[in-house]
Every structure is written in C-alpha cells, then in structure tokens.
Tab-separated table of C-alpha atoms in Angstrom:
chain	number	residue	atom	x	y	z
G	197	LEU	CA	-2.780	11.910	23.947
G	198	ARG	CA	-0.745	8.193	23.004
G	199	SER	CA	-0.405	7.469	26.411
G	200	GLN	CA	-4.074	7.630	26.762
G	201	VAL	CA	-4.986	5.156	24.335
G	202	THR	CA	-1.939	2.995	24.651
G	203	ASN	CA	-1.140	0.439	27.324
G	204	ASP	CA	2.273	-0.458	29.629
G	205	ASP	CA	3.596	-2.028	26.251
G	206	GLY	CA	2.792	1.005	23.809
G	207	ASP	CA	0.609	-1.131	21.338
G	208	ARG	CA	-3.115	-1.536	22.444
G	209	ALA	CA	-5.667	-0.480	25.185
G	210	PRO	CA	-9.406	-0.432	24.878
G	211	ASN	CA	-11.955	2.528	24.914
G	212	THR	CA	-15.293	2.697	25.921
G	213	TYR	CA	-16.718	1.805	22.350
G	214	GLY	CA	-15.636	-1.818	22.682
G	215	THR	CA	-12.631	-0.644	20.446
G	216	GLN	CA	-9.024	-1.215	20.604
G	217	PHE	CA	-6.743	1.174	19.281
G	218	TYR	CA	-2.941	0.041	17.851
G	219	ALA	CA	-0.525	2.887	18.116
G	220	ALA	CA	1.993	3.511	15.259
G	221	GLN	CA	3.818	6.117	13.583
G	222	VAL	CA	3.426	7.406	10.249
G	223	ILE	CA	6.451	6.954	8.323
G	224	ARG	CA	5.318	8.035	4.588
G	225	SER	CA	2.598	10.119	3.428
G	226	THR	CA	1.121	12.041	0.567
G	227	TRP	CA	-0.875	15.035	0.121
G	228	THR	CA	-0.913	16.802	-2.816
G	229	LYS	CA	-1.747	13.803	-5.287
G	230	SER	CA	-5.430	13.178	-6.026
G	231	GLN	CA	-5.118	9.579	-4.630
G	232	ASN	CA	-3.068	10.109	-1.583
G	233	HIS	CA	-1.550	7.923	0.807
G	234	PHE	CA	0.739	6.713	4.011
G	235	ILE	CA	2.338	4.106	5.594
G	236	LEU	CA	2.335	3.004	9.315
G	237	ASP	CA	5.526	0.974	10.960
G	238	ARG	CA	2.786	-1.475	12.327
G	239	GLY	CA	1.595	-4.298	10.271
G	240	SER	CA	-0.035	-7.799	10.566
G	241	LYS	CA	2.414	-8.720	13.058
G	242	HIS	CA	1.060	-5.639	15.538
G	243	GLY	CA	-2.436	-6.720	15.123
G	244	ILE	CA	-3.117	-4.349	11.641
G	245	ARG	CA	-5.820	-5.830	9.302
G	246	ASN	CA	-7.078	-4.537	6.140
G	247	GLY	CA	-10.720	-2.277	6.486
G	248	GLN	CA	-9.376	-1.050	9.890
G	249	GLY	CA	-9.902	2.641	10.237
G	250	VAL	CA	-7.146	5.071	11.278
G	251	THR	CA	-7.254	8.063	13.978
G	252	ASN	CA	-4.972	10.897	14.791
G	253	ASN	CA	-5.554	12.391	18.575
G	254	GLY	CA	-9.197	11.459	18.264
G	255	ALA	CA	-10.183	12.613	14.917
G	256	ALA	CA	-10.742	10.079	11.909
G	257	ILE	CA	-8.113	10.187	9.075
G	258	GLY	CA	-8.479	7.192	7.033
G	259	LYS	CA	-8.426	3.410	6.639
G	260	ILE	CA	-5.750	0.629	6.211
G	261	ILE	CA	-5.995	-1.153	2.588
G	262	GLU	CA	-2.905	-3.265	2.661
G	263	THR	CA	-0.360	-4.751	5.443
G	264	THR	CA	2.883	-6.609	5.463
G	265	GLU	CA	4.021	-8.267	8.535
G	266	GLU	CA	5.828	-5.015	9.554
G	267	TYR	CA	4.144	-2.306	7.813
G	268	ALA	CA	0.746	-0.977	6.939
G	269	LEU	CA	-0.659	0.983	3.728
G	270	GLY	CA	-3.533	3.561	4.353
G	271	ILE	CA	-5.662	5.642	2.414
G	272	PRO	CA	-6.423	9.209	3.873
G	273	LEU	CA	-9.530	11.193	3.760
G	274	ILE	CA	-7.572	13.050	1.249
G	275	HIS	CA	-8.197	10.716	-1.322
G	276	ALA	CA	-10.310	11.487	-4.576
G	277	GLN	CA	-12.147	8.412	-4.634
G	278	LEU	CA	-13.347	7.812	-1.193
G	279	ASP	CA	-16.708	8.642	0.208
G	280	TRP	CA	-17.313	8.399	3.909
G	281	SER	CA	-20.619	8.221	6.066
G	282	ALA	CA	-21.106	11.090	8.334
G	283	ARG	CA	-23.206	13.414	10.479
G	284	ILE	CA	-23.584	16.960	11.794
G	285	GLY	CA	-22.929	17.062	15.513
G	286	ASN	CA	-24.615	13.847	17.644
G	287	ASN	CA	-28.148	14.229	16.138
G	288	GLY	CA	-28.119	15.878	12.844
G	289	ALA	CA	-28.401	15.059	9.268
G	290	ILE	CA	-26.323	12.173	7.773
G	291	GLY	CA	-24.417	12.462	4.207
G	292	ARG	CA	-21.464	11.942	2.155
G	293	LEU	CA	-18.221	13.225	3.367
G	294	LYS	CA	-15.771	13.449	0.199
G	295	TRP	CA	-12.436	15.586	-0.451
G	296	GLY	CA	-12.584	18.263	-3.022
G	297	GLY	CA	-9.462	16.928	-4.840
G	298	SER	CA	-7.239	20.204	-4.403
G	299	ASP	CA	-7.191	21.644	-0.992
G	300	HIS	CA	-5.529	19.176	1.681
G	301	ARG	CA	-7.300	21.172	4.493
G	302	LYS	CA	-10.998	20.886	3.529
G	303	GLY	CA	-13.669	18.402	2.418
G	304	LEU	CA	-17.263	18.420	1.243
G	305	LEU	CA	-20.312	16.971	3.211
G	306	LEU	CA	-22.916	15.945	0.317
G	307	ASP	CA	-26.328	15.263	0.284
G	308	ILE	CA	-27.942	17.328	3.387
G	309	PRO	CA	-31.361	17.856	3.294
G	310	ARG	CA	-32.469	21.884	2.579
G	311	SER	CA	-34.234	21.599	6.244
G	312	ALA	CA	-30.953	20.313	8.066
G	313	ASN	CA	-30.057	22.949	10.806
G	314	PHE	CA	-26.411	23.813	11.171
G	315	SER	CA	-23.767	26.512	12.291
G	316	ALA	CA	-20.416	27.183	11.143
G	317	GLY	CA	-17.948	25.332	13.653
G	318	ASP	CA	-20.384	22.557	14.239
G	319	SER	CA	-18.805	19.073	14.252
G	320	ILE	CA	-18.613	16.496	11.591
G	321	LEU	CA	-18.473	13.181	13.119
G	322	THR	CA	-18.164	9.665	11.980
G	323	THR	CA	-21.617	7.713	11.939
G	324	GLY	CA	-20.329	4.114	12.491
G	325	PHE	CA	-22.252	2.819	9.427
G	326	GLN	CA	-19.182	1.564	7.330
G	327	GLY	CA	-17.557	-0.505	9.585
G	328	VAL	CA	-14.150	1.195	9.768
G	329	PHE	CA	-14.917	3.506	12.505
G	330	PRO	CA	-16.601	3.629	15.821
G	331	ALA	CA	-19.472	6.253	15.853
G	332	ASP	CA	-18.644	9.940	16.793
G	333	LEU	CA	-15.511	10.033	15.882
G	334	LEU	CA	-14.534	13.925	14.865
G	335	PHE	CA	-13.793	14.101	10.860
G	336	GLY	CA	-13.675	18.148	11.181
G	337	ILE	CA	-16.061	20.973	11.450
G	338	VAL	CA	-18.588	23.086	9.418
G	339	ALA	CA	-16.370	25.665	7.447
G	340	GLU	CA	-17.326	29.524	7.439
G	341	GLU	CA	-18.113	29.045	3.901
G	342	THR	CA	-21.522	29.335	2.598
G	343	PRO	CA	-22.783	25.896	1.717
G	344	PHE	CA	-24.399	25.731	-1.853
G	345	PHE	CA	-27.210	23.661	-3.934
G	346	ASP	CA	-26.690	20.494	-6.003
G	347	GLY	CA	-29.943	19.796	-7.213
G	348	GLU	CA	-32.065	19.248	-3.792
G	349	PHE	CA	-29.425	18.908	-1.679
G	350	LEU	CA	-26.599	21.113	-0.153
G	351	ASN	CA	-22.976	20.924	-0.095
G	352	VAL	CA	-21.439	21.657	2.912
G	353	PRO	CA	-17.807	22.740	3.162
G	354	VAL	CA	-15.746	20.821	6.007
G	355	ILE	CA	-12.418	21.767	7.407
G	356	TRP	CA	-10.546	18.397	8.600
G	357	SER	CA	-9.403	18.159	12.105
G	358	THR	CA	-5.953	16.951	11.032
G	359	ASP	CA	-3.091	18.624	9.178
G	360	PHE	CA	-2.548	16.068	6.557
G	361	GLN	CA	0.799	17.497	5.726
G	362	ALA	CA	2.016	17.513	9.736
G	363	LEU	CA	0.840	13.828	9.982
G	364	ARG	CA	3.210	11.930	11.989
G	365	TYR	CA	1.302	9.718	14.689
G	366	ALA	CA	-1.663	7.443	14.192
G	367	GLN	CA	-3.893	5.398	16.191
G	368	VAL	CA	-5.745	2.166	14.520
G	369	ALA	CA	-9.048	1.246	15.360
G	370	GLU	CA	-10.227	-2.355	15.778
G	371	ILE	CA	-13.909	-2.543	16.405
G	372	LYS	CA	-15.047	-5.419	18.614
G	373	ASP	CA	-16.802	-7.816	16.875
G	374	ARG	CA	-16.422	-6.540	13.752
G	375	ALA	CA	-16.418	-9.889	11.686
G	376	LEU	CA	-19.648	-10.962	12.938
G	377	LEU	CA	-21.219	-7.776	12.113
G	378	ASN	CA	-19.937	-7.795	8.699
G	379	ASP	CA	-21.106	-11.669	8.611
G	380	LEU	CA	-24.588	-11.081	9.498
G	381	GLU	CA	-24.703	-8.128	7.166
G	382	ASN	CA	-23.450	-10.264	4.098
G	383	SER	CA	-26.075	-13.063	4.939
G	384	MET	CA	-28.780	-10.503	3.200
G	385	ASN	CA	-26.631	-11.665	-0.070
G	386	HIS	CA	-27.869	-15.066	0.867
G	387	PRO	CA	-31.107	-15.188	2.486
G	388	GLN	CA	-32.137	-18.634	3.804
G	389	PRO	CA	-35.272	-20.326	2.712
C-alpha cells in the first residue's frame, strides 16, 4: 500500500481526489489515555502542517496538531475531546463520530435519525466537511451491537478500521486548495457591504 500512495522518492504522490499523501512512520503513540496522541517521523520540512488529516492503509485515523521541522504531533480518533463528521455509507445519514473513552477499538456515531437505514458491517466514511480529510475515506464499520436512543436520535456503535495499538505507518493528507476553501468559509465572518 505504501508503494501505491508514494512516488519514487518515497515522500508523496497525488490521488484522484486532488489530495496529496505524505508517507510517515509512527514513532510514538498512546492508546490507553483519554487524550491519546501519536508522533510521526516527518515534520514541516517534509510538507507536514497543522490541521492535515492522517490515514493508515486508506482509513482516517486522526489529524496533525503541531509540527517541528523533523516531527509532527497528531491526535487520533481515540481522543475523548474530538468529534468527526461521518456518514453511513456513500449516501446515508450524517452524524458526529466520537470515541467513547474506554475501548480503543470502538467509537460511536451520534445524532443519527431514527429513520436512517443501515446494517451491521456498513461503512462509516469521512464527509470531507471539516477540511481535514477528503470525502469517502473509511473510519470503520457499524458494529453488531444494537444502536441506542439518546433523546430523539440514535447512537450507533462503530468498530474502527485501524488497530491503534499496532499503529506503525501513516500517510498525511494534503487537500488541494485547502487554504482557498478556508479563506472562502472565513469570509462569512467578515461580510462585505
């Protein structure tokens, strides 16, 4: 897989979604804390920047929050203070994906309407709405556990695609035109007369 997402110099290659992926190795990580993290062996001099999404074998696993020239610090899906925008399948309901705080193998997809149709094993995908990941990367799958109600909405148990305890290699996503899209979105805070 690494050879498919990297070019001859081993650093980056484009994909069909207008996204570049930078290959990196995970040199430190935690999975037993409430606020887990990982450190990559690539930093700003390799093109890694704050806010970029991080993947493992095509699955979304977290984002970069700090860089030095040589290294990058990331926070994974298994971080109790983060929510991620996620969709059930290609056309399903959209909700907030969150880690429950205990089992590093599972998360919860929150705020899913009662009318949503899905089954155990259905893919849970990125939406692309947060600007961290391109759309349609895998977070995980719907678990066989029964969803439960939280007021008017369903909470759907999810099994992560990545084993965070065995995390070793990663790819950092650079979405084409991320800065232009962020500037456009930020212009809403400063409307022109």
